[in-house]
Every structure is written in C-alpha cells, then in structure tokens.
Amino acid sequence: MRVLLIEDDVTISRLLKEGLEDESYAVDVAHDGNEGYRTAVADEYDVIILDIMLPGMNGYEVCRALRNDGNKTPILMLTARDAERDIVEGLDTGADDYLAKPFSFDVLLARIRALLRRPNEKLE
C-alpha cells in the first residue's frame, strides 16, 4: 500500500515514515503543499496523510485542489489544529478523516486501515 505523507515538520515526517514502513507501507514524503499537490497528481496513492499548516499551499488548499481535480484518494488530515471549526473545514474541503496532534500511532494505523477498507473509485 502506498502512502503520500505531506508534512513540513522534518522530525514528525521522519518518524511517521519509519513507523509506516515498519508496518509494510511504502511512503513518499513531501514537505510543502505545492510539492505535495504535484506528487499526489503525478502518481497513484492508496491514502494521503495531510498536514494543514504547510508552506506554499496549505492543507485545506491541497485537499480542495485534489478534490476539484477529481482525485478520489482517501485523505486523512493529521494536524495540530484541533478546534471544531478546523475539523469542520478539513472535512468540508474533502478530507475523509481528521486526527489532531498529539495522536496515538496505533489510532493512526487503525484510521488508515479503515480508510483502505472503504470502496474507492479510481480515476482511469
């Protein structure tokens, strides 16, 4: 299973990448919104993990742009922004799930598995 992690914090992205790879996920990392968007449209992923506070395009903008392009890849927003309005905005821009930092890695894995169980319409 291929995961695209869009996270600007180098330490968090390294730890997440290592943890996910230990669980047999193939992980690509982008450190800003523009790079993340370009990577997401250039290749096919099973799930995208997306921070909100990113340089360039923020996570809301990345999510909205991907959905406007017809990209159906499940998106899990993983962010320090935990206010109700942030969660609502994330889900309303097209995210399939939302998890606030700090988080349990086991909960993150369970949410990824849940997203992967959902039927997904792949673009031809």
C-alpha positions as a printed Julia matrix, in Angstrom:
124×3 Matrix{Float64}:
   0.0    0.0     0.0
   1.32   3.41   -0.99
   1.06   6.4     1.31
   1.81  10.02    0.5
   2.73  11.95    3.64
   2.56  15.75    3.26
   4.14  17.15    6.43
   6.54  20.08    6.81
   7.99  19.06   10.19
  11.06  17.0     9.29
  11.17  15.15   12.62
   7.49  14.18   12.53
   7.66  13.15    8.88
  10.75  11.01    9.52
   9.14   9.26   12.49
   5.88   8.68   10.63
   7.68   7.41    7.54
   9.75   4.95    9.6
   6.73   3.77   11.58
   4.58   3.28    8.49
   7.39   1.49    6.66
   7.74  -0.84    9.67
   4.07  -1.69    9.04
   4.88  -2.51    5.37
   3.57   0.71    3.81
   5.56   2.33    1.01
   5.81   6.02    1.95
   6.67   9.1    -0.1
   7.11  12.4     1.74
   6.51  15.97    0.6
   7.48  18.86    2.87
   5.3   21.64    1.47
   1.86  21.97   -0.02
   2.96  22.68   -3.58
   5.27  19.65   -3.67
   2.58  17.52   -2.04
  -0.03  18.53   -4.59
   2.33  17.88   -7.52
   3.32  14.49   -6.1
  -0.31  13.48   -5.49
  -1.34  14.24   -9.07
   1.78  12.71  -10.62
   1.42   9.28   -9.02
  -1.22   6.97   -7.55
  -1.52   6.5    -3.79
  -3.79   4.42   -1.59
  -4.02   7.12    1.08
  -2.75  10.66    1.64
  -1.83  11.93    5.11
  -2.02  15.71    5.01
  -0.99  18.4     7.5
  -2.83  21.74    7.36
  -0.1   24.22    8.27
   2.24  23.87    5.31
   4.45  26.27    3.38
   3.11  27.1    -0.08
  -0.4   25.72   -0.4
  -1.9   24.93    2.99
  -3.54  21.56    3.62
  -7.05  22.88    3.0
  -5.94  24.23   -0.39
  -4.2   20.96   -1.31
  -7.26  18.92   -0.35
  -9.66  21.22   -2.21
  -7.47  21.23   -5.34
  -7.19  17.43   -5.37
 -10.95  17.0    -5.0
 -11.61  19.63   -7.69
  -9.29  17.61   -9.96
 -11.43  14.53   -9.34
  -8.84  12.78   -7.17
 -10.65  10.19   -5.02
  -7.68   9.04   -2.91
  -8.66   8.9     0.77
  -7.23  11.87    2.67
  -6.54  11.86    6.39
  -5.74  15.3     7.81
  -3.18  14.99   10.6
  -2.65  18.35   12.25
  -2.13  20.31   15.45
  -5.24  22.35   14.65
  -7.91  20.79   16.83
 -10.61  23.47   17.05
 -14.07  22.4    15.95
 -14.06  24.92   13.07
 -10.75  23.48   11.78
 -12.12  19.94   11.83
 -15.29  21.05   10.04
 -13.3   22.95    7.41
 -10.99  19.99    6.83
 -13.85  17.56    6.33
 -15.83  20.04    4.23
 -12.88  20.62    1.88
 -12.85  16.9     1.11
 -10.84  15.1     3.79
 -12.16  11.65    4.67
 -10.85  11.71    8.24
  -9.22  14.14   10.66
  -6.82  13.37   13.5
  -5.37  16.01   15.83
  -1.79  16.01   17.13
  -0.66  14.72   19.52
  -2.01  11.35   18.46
  -1.56   7.66   19.12
   0.32   5.89   16.34
  -1.93   2.85   16.83
  -5.02   5.05   16.3
  -3.43   6.5    13.15
  -2.82   2.97   11.84
  -6.41   1.95   12.63
  -7.76   5.0    10.8
  -5.57   4.25    7.77
  -6.84   0.66    7.73
 -10.43   1.94    7.97
  -9.87   4.28    5.02
  -8.35   1.47    2.99
 -11.38  -0.76    3.64
 -13.72   1.76    2.04
 -14.6    1.3    -1.62
 -12.53   3.73   -3.66
 -13.3    4.9    -7.17
 -10.01   5.1    -9.01
  -9.71   7.52  -11.89
  -8.92   5.96  -15.23
